[in-house]
mmCIF file of C-alpha atoms in Angstrom:
data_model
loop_
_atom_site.group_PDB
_atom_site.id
_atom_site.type_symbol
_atom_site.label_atom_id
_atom_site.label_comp_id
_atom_site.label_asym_id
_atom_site.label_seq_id
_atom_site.Cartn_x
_atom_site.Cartn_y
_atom_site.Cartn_z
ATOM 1 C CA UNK R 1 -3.426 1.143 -32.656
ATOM 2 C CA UNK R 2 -3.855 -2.436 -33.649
ATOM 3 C CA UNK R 3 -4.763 -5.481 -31.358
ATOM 4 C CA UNK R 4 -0.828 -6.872 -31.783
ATOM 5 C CA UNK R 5 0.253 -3.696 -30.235
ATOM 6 C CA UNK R 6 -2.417 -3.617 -27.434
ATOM 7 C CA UNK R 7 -1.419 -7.334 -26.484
ATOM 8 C CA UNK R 8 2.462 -5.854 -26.748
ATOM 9 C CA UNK R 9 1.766 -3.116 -23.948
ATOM 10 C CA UNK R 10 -0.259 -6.336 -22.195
ATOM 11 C CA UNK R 11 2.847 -8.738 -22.384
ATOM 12 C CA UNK R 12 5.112 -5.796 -21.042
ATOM 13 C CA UNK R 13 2.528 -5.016 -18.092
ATOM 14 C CA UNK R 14 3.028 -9.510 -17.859
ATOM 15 C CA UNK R 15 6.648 -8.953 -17.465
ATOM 16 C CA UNK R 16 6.438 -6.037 -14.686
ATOM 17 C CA UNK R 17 3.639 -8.031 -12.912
ATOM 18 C CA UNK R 18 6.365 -10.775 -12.472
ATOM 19 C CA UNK R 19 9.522 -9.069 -11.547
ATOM 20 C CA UNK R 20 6.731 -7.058 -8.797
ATOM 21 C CA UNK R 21 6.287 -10.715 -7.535
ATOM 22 C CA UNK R 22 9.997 -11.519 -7.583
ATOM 23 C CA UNK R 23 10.862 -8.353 -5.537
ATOM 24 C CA UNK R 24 7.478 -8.362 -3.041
ATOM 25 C CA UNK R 25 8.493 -12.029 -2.121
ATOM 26 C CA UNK R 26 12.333 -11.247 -1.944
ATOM 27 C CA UNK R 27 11.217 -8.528 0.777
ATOM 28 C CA UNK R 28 8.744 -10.871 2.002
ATOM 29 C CA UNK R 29 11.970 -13.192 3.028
ATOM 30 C CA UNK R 30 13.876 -9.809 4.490
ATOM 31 C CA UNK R 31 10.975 -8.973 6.673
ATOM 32 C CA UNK R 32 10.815 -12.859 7.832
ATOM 33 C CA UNK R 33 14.717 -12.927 8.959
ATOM 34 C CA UNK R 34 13.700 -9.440 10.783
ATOM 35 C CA UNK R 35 10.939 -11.587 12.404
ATOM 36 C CA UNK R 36 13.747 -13.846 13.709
ATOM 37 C CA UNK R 37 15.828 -11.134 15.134
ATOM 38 C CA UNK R 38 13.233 -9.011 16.685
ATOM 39 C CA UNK R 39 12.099 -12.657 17.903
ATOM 40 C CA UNK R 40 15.147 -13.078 19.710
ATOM 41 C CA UNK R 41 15.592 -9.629 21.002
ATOM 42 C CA UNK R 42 12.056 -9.872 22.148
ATOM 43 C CA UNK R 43 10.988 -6.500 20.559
ATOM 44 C CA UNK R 44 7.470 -6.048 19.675
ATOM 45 C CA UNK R 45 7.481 -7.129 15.970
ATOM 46 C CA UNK R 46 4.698 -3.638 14.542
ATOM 47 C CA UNK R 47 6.512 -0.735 14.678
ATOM 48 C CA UNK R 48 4.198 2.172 13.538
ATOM 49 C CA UNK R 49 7.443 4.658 13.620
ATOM 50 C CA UNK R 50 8.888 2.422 11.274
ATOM 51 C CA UNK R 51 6.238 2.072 9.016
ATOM 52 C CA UNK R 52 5.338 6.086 8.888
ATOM 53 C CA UNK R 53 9.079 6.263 7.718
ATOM 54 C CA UNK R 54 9.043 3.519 5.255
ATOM 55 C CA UNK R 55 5.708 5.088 3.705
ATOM 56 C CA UNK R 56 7.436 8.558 3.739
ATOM 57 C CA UNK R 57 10.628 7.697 2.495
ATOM 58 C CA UNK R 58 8.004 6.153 -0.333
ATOM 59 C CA UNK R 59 6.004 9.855 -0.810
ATOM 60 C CA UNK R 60 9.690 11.899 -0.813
ATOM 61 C CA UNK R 61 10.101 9.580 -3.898
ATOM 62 C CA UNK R 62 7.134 9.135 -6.045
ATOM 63 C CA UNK R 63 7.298 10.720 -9.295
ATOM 64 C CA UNK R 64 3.443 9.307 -10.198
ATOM 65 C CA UNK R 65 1.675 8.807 -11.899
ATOM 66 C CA UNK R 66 0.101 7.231 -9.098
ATOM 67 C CA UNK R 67 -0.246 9.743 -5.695
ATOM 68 C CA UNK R 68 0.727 9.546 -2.898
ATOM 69 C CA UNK R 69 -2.388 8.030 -1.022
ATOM 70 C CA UNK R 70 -2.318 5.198 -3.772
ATOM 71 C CA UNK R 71 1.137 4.035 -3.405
ATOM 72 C CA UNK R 72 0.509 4.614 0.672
ATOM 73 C CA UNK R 73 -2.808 1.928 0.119
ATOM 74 C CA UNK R 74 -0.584 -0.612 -1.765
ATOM 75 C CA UNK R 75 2.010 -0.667 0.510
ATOM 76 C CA UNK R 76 -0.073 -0.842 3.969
ATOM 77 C CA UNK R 77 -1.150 -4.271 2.272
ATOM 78 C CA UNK R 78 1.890 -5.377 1.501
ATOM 79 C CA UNK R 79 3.366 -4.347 4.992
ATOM 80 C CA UNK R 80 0.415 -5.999 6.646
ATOM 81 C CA UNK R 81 1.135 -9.010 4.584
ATOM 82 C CA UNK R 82 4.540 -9.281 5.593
ATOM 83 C CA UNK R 83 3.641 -8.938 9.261
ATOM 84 C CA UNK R 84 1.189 -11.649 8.797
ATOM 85 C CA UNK R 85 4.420 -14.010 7.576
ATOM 86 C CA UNK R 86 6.259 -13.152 10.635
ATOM 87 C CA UNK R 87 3.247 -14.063 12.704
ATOM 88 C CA UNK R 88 3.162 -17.562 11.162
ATOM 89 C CA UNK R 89 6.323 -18.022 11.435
ATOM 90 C CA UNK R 90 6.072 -17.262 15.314
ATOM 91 C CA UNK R 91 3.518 -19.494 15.721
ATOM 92 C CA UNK R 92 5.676 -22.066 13.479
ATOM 93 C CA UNK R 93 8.102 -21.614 16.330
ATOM 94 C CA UNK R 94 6.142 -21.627 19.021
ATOM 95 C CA UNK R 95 4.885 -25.658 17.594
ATOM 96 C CA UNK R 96 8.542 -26.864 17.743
ATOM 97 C CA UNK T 1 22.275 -10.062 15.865
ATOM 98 C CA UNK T 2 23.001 -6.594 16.837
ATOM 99 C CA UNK T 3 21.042 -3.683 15.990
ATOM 100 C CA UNK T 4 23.268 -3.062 13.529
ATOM 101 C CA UNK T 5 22.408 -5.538 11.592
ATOM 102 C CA UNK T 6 18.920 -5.101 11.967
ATOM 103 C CA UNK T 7 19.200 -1.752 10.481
ATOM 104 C CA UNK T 8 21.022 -3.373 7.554
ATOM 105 C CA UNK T 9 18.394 -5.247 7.185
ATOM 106 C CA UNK T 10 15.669 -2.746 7.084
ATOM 107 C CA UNK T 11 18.276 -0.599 4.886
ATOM 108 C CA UNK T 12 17.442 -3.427 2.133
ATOM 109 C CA UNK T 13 13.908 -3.287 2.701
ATOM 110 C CA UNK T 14 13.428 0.328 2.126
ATOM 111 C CA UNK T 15 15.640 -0.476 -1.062
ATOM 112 C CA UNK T 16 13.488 -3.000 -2.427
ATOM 113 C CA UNK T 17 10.464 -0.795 -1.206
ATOM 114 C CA UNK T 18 11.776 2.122 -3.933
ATOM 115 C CA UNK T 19 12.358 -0.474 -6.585
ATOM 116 C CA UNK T 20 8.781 -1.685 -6.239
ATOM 117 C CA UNK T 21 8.187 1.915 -6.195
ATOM 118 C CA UNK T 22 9.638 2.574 -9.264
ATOM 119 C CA UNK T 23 7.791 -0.818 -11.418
ATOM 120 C CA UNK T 24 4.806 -0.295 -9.801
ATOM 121 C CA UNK T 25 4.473 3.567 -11.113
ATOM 122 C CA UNK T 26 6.021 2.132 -14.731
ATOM 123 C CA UNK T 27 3.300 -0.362 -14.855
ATOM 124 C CA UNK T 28 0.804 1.837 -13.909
ATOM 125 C CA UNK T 29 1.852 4.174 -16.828
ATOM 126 C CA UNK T 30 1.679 1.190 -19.177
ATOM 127 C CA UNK T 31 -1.521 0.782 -18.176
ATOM 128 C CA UNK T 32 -2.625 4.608 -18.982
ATOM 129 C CA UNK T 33 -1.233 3.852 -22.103
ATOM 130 C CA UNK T 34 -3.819 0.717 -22.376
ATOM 131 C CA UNK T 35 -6.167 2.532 -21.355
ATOM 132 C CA UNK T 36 -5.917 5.148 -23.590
ATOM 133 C CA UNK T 37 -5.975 2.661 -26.677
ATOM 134 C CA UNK T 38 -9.079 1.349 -25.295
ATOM 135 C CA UNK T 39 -10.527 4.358 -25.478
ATOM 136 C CA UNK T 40 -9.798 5.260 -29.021
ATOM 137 C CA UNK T 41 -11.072 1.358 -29.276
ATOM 138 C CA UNK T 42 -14.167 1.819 -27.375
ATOM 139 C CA UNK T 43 -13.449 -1.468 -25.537
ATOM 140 C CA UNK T 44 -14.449 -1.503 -22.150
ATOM 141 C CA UNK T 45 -11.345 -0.847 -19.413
ATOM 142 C CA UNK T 46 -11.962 -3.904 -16.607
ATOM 143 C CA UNK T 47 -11.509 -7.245 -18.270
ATOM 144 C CA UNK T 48 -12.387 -10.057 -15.589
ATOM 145 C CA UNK T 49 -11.076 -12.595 -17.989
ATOM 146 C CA UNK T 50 -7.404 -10.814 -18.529
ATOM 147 C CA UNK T 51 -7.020 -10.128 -14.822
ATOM 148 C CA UNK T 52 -8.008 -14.122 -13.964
ATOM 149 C CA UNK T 53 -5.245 -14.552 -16.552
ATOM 150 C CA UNK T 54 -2.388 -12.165 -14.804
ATOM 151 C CA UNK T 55 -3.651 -13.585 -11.522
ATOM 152 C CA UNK T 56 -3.074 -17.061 -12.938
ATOM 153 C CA UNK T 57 0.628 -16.310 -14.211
ATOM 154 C CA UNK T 58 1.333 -14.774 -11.074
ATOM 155 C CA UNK T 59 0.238 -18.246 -8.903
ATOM 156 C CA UNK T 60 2.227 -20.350 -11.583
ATOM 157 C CA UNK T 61 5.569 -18.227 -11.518
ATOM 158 C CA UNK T 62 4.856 -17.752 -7.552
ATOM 159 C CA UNK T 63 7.823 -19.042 -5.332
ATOM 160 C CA UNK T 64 6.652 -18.060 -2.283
ATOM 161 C CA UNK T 65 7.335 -16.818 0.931
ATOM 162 C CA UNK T 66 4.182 -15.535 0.338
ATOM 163 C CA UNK T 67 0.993 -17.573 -0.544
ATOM 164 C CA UNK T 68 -0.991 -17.255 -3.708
ATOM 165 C CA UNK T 69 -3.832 -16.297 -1.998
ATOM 166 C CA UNK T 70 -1.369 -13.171 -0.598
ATOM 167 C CA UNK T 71 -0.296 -12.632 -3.383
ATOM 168 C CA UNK T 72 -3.858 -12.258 -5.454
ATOM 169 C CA UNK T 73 -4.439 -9.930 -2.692
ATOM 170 C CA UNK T 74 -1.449 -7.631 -2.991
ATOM 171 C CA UNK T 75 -2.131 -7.662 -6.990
ATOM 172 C CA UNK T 76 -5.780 -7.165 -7.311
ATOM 173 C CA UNK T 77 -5.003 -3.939 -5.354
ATOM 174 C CA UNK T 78 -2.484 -3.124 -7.709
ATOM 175 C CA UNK T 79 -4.948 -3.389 -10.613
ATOM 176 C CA UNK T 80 -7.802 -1.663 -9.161
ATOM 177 C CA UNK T 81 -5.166 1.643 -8.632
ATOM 178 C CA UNK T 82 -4.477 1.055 -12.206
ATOM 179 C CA UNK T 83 -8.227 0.965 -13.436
ATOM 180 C CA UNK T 84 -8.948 4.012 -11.144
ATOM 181 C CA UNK T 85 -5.969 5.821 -12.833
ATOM 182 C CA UNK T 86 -7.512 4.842 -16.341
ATOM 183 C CA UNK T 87 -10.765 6.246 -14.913
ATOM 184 C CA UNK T 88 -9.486 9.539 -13.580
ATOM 185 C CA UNK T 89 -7.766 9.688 -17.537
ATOM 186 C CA UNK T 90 -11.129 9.459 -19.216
ATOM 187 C CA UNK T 91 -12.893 11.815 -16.640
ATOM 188 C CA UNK T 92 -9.923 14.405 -18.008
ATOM 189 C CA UNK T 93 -10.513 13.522 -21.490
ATOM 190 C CA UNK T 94 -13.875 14.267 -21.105
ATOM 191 C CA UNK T 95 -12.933 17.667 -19.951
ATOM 192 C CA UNK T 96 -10.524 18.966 -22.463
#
């Protein structure tokens, strides 16, 4: 296989890389108006349940090749990250 | 906002979790298939320079909620999956 074709495969993995950004910050800005919610309901904002049945609701439908325990790592960081948004945001609020 | 709505809300997440789901597994067989022209290359697999390079597009293209800095997190994790997936590939090959 030639270098055009390896820098094909590259420019498709370019394209995936940014519609994975387009949909991580699209959640991102779902888990921030859940902030707001939970923040007015006063409900405790980590929900371990919640995240056990995102992350199996993730295993039930992973077809690879990555396992299981890889797609659990990735998410946990993106989960954490999100939780670290609503934090900011609460202490956004908490400045006003 | 009812609890209703909250679970509408976290219905979309665990949508947009399964559509990450699904690009991050077809990325990471894009980059077998890298990988596997590598091989037959002899090139080596982890390219600082080409990951400084996705990282880059990434921050450019970046709209936020999320920070760049979250972001390059979230990713780099992404690529070292793939490169231990590549790994695992050429531990196999070695097998056969």
């Amino acid at each position: 296989m030639s270098n055009v074709e390896l820098d094909q495969l590259r420019q498709k993995v370019d394209e995936m890389n940014l519609q994975l950004l387009d949909v991580i910050n699209q959640r991102a800005e779902l888990v921030q108006e859940i902030g707001r919610v939970k923040e007015k309901q006063g409900v405790n904002k980590f929900e371990p349940v919640r995240e056990r049945a995102m992350l199996d609701l993730l295993a039930e439908n992973n077809k690879g090749p990555f396992l299981n325990s890889t797609i659990e790592h990735i998410f946990k960081e993106i989960f954490k990250a999100g939780l670290e948004l609503q934090k900011d945001d609460h202490r956004k609020a908490l400045l006003v």
